[in-house]
Coordinates of C-alpha atoms in Angstrom, one line a residue:
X24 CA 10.8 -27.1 -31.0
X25 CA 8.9 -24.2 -31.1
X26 CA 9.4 -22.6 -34.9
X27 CA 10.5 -23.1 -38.0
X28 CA 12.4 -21.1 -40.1
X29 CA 11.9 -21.6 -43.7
X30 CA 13.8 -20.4 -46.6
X31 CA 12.1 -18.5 -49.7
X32 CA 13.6 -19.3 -52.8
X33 CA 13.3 -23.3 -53.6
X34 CA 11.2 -24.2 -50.3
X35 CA 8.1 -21.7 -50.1
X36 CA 8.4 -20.4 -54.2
X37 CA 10.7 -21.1 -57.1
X38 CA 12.2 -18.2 -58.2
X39 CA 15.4 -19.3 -59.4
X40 CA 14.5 -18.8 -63.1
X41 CA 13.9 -15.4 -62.6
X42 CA 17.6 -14.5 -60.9
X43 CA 19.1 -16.2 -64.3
X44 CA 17.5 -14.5 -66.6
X45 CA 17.7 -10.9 -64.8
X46 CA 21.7 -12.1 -64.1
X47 CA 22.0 -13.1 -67.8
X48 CA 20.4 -9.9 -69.4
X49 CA 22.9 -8.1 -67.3
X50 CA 25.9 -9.9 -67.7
X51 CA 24.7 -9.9 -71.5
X52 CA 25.0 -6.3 -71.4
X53 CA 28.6 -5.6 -70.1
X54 CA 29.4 -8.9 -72.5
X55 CA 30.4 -11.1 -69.7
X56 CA 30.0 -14.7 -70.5
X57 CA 27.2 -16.5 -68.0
X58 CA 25.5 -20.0 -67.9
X59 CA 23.0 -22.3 -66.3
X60 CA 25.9 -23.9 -64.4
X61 CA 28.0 -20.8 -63.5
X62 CA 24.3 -20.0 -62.2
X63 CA 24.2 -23.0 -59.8
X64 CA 26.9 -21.1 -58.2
X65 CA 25.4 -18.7 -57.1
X66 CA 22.4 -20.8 -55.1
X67 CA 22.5 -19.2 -51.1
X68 CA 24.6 -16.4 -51.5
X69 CA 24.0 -12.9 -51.3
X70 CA 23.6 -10.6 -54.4
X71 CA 27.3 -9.0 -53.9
X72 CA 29.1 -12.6 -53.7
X73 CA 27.2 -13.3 -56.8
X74 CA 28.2 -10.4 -58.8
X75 CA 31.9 -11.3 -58.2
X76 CA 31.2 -15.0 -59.0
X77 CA 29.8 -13.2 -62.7
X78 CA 32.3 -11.0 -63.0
X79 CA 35.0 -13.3 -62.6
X80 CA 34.4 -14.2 -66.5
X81 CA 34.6 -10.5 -67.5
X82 CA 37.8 -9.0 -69.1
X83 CA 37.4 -6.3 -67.7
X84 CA 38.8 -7.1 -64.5
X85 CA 38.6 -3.6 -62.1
X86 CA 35.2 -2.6 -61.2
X87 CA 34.4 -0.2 -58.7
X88 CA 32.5 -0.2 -55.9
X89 CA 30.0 2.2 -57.4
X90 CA 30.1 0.5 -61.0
X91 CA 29.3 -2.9 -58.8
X92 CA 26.5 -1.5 -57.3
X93 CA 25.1 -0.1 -60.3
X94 CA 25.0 -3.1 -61.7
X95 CA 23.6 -5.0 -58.5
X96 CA 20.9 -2.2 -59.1
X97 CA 20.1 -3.0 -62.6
X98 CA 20.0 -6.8 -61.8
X99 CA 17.5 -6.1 -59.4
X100 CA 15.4 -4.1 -61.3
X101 CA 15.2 -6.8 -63.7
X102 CA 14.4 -9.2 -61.1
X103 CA 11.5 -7.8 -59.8
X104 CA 10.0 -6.6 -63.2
X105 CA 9.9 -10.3 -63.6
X106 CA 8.7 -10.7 -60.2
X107 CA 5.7 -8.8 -61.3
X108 CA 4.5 -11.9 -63.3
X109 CA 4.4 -13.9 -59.7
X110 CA 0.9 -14.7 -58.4
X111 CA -0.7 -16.6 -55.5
X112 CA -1.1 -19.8 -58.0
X113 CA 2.6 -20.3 -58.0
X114 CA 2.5 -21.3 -54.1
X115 CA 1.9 -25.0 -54.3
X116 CA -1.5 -26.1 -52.6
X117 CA 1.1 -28.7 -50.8
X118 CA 2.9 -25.2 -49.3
X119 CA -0.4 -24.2 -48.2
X120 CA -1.7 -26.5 -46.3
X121 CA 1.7 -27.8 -44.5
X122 CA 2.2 -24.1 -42.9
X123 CA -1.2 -24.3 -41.9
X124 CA -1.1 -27.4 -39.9
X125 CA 2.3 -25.9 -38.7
X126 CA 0.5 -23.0 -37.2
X127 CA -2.4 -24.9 -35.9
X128 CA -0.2 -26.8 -34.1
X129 CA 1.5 -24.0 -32.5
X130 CA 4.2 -23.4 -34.0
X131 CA 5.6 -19.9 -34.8
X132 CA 7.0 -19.6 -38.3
X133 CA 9.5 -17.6 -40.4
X134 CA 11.0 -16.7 -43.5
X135 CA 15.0 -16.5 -43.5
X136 CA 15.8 -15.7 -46.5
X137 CA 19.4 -13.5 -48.0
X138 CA 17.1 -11.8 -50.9
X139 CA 16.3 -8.3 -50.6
X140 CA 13.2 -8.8 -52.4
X141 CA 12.1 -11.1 -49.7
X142 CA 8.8 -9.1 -48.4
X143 CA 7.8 -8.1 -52.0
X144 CA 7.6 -11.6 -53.4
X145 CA 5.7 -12.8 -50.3
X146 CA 3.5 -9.7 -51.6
X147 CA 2.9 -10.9 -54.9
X148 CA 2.1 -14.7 -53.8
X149 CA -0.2 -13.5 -51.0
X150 CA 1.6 -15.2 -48.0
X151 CA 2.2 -11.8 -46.4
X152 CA 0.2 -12.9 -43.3
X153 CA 1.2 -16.3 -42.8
X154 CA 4.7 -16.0 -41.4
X155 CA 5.3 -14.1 -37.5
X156 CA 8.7 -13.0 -39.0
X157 CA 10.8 -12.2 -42.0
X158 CA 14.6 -12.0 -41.7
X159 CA 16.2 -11.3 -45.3
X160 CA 19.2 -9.4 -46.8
X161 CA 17.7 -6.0 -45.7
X162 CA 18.4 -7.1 -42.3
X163 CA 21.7 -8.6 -42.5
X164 CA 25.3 -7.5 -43.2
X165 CA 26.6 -11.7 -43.8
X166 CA 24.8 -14.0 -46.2
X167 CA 24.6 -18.2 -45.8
X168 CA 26.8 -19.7 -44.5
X169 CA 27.1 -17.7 -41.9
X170 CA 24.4 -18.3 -39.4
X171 CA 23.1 -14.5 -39.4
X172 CA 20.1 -14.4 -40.9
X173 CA 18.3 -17.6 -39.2
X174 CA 19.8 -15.9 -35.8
X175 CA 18.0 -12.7 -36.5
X176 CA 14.7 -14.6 -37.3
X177 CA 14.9 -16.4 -34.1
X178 CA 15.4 -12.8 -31.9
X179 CA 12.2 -11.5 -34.5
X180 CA 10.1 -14.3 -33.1
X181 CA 11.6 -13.9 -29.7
X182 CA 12.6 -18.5 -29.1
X183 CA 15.8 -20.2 -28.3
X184 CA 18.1 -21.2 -31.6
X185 CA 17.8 -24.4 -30.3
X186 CA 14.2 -24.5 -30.5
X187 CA 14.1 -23.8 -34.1
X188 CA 13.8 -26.0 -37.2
X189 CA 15.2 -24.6 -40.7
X190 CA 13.9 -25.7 -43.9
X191 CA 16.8 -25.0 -46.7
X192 CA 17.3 -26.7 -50.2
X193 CA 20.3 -25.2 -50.3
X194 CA 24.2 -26.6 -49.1
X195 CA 24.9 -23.2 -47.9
X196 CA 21.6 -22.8 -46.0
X197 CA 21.8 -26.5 -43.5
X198 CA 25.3 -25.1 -42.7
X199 CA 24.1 -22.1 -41.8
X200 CA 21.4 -23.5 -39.9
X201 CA 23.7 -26.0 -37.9
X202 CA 26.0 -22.8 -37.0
X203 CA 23.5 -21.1 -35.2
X204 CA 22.5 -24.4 -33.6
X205 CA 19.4 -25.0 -35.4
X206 CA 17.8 -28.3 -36.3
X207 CA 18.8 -28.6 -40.2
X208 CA 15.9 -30.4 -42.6
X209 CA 17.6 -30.5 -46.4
X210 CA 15.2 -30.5 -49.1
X211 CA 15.3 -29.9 -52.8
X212 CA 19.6 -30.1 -53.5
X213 CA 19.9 -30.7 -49.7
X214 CA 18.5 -33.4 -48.8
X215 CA 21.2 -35.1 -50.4
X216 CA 23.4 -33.1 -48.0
X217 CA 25.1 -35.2 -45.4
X218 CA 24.7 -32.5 -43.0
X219 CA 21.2 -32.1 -42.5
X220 CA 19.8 -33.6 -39.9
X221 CA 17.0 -34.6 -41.1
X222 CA 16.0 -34.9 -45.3
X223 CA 12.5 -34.9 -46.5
X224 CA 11.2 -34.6 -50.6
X225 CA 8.2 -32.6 -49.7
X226 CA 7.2 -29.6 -47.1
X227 CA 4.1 -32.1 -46.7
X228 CA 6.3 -34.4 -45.1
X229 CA 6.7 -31.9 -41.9
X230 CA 2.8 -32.8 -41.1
X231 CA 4.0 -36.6 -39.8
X232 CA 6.5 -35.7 -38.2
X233 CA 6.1 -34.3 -34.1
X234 CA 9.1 -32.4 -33.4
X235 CA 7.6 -31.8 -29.9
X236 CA 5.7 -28.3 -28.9
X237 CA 2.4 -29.0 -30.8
X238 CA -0.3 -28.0 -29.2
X239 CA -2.6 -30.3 -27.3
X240 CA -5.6 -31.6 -28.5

């Protein structure tokens, strides 16, 4: 192996609490019902599978692709005014030090991730320089499960697929991983997901491991 690929949202930095309440003050709004649990749903997928996943609790049932949009829009701008809140301290010191190691020992490393917001959080938690590559939704027309997004990180750091690991929490995320023939490692939600091919509790757990191409010495 010669990189890993690592997912944003649940691996690197929790910012699931944010996406629910930005979703919820906009679905509040247009008085569409939304929950915690019709949240969970939308764990992996881009931002337009997850407005349809909302909207399918809404009366009103046509929406147009410009009326969709607009309120994509005004999702995000809630997002990242909550986003703004987001400092260094809420990367785990555990984070820290594993992709350190990682990159001592060689290793290139990546950020494949279907948020749009990708680069700007990485901003705010001052992890800008860490990663050789970001691959997000601004680069991709197919979110997770389909394999796109960890494909386009492995051309961006110029290796094999099969010399990549992927980090996901997510269900969605180890089968995209395994579809573009990527060693899968499930944490958070996934590493209770049969498919991964390997499950650990912590990132600090990828420091005893060798999954071959450290550098000697």
């Amino acid at each position: 192996m010669k990189a890993f690929i690592f997912d944003l949202d649940g691996v690197i930095v929790f910012t699931d609490r944010y996406h629910y309440l930005a979703w919820k003050r906009m679905a509040d709004r247009i008085g569409v019902y939304f929950d915690e649990t019709i949240n969970n749903r939308l764990r992996g997928v881009s931002r337009a599978k997850s407005l349809e996943i909302i909207l399918e609790r809404s009366e009103e049932k046509r929406f147009s692709d410009a009326q969709k949009q607009e309120l994509m829009e005004e999702k995000n701008s809630y997002y990242k005014e909550l986003l703004q809140s987001m400092t260094p301290k809420d990367v785990d010191q555990e984070v820290r030090e594993t992709l350190e190691v990682l990159r001592r020992r060689g290793y290139k490393l990546a950020i494949g991730s279907s948020s749009k917001n990708a680069g700007f959080i990485l901003e705010r938690i001052g992890l800008t320089g860490v990663f050789d590559a970001v691959s997000d939704g601004n680069l991709i027309t197919h979110s997770k499960p389909n394999p796109e997004v960890f494909l386009k990180a492995a051309e961006l750091l110029e290796v094999s697929p099969v010399e990549c690991c992927v980090v996901e929490d997510a269900f969605a995320g180890i089968d995209a991983a395994k579809a573009a023939g990527m060693l899968a490692i499930g944490i958070g939600d996934a590493a209770g997901y049969e498919a991964a091919d390997i499950r650990i509790r912590s990132l600090a757990e990828l420091k005893n491991r060798n999954f071959g191409g450290e550098k000697s010495g």
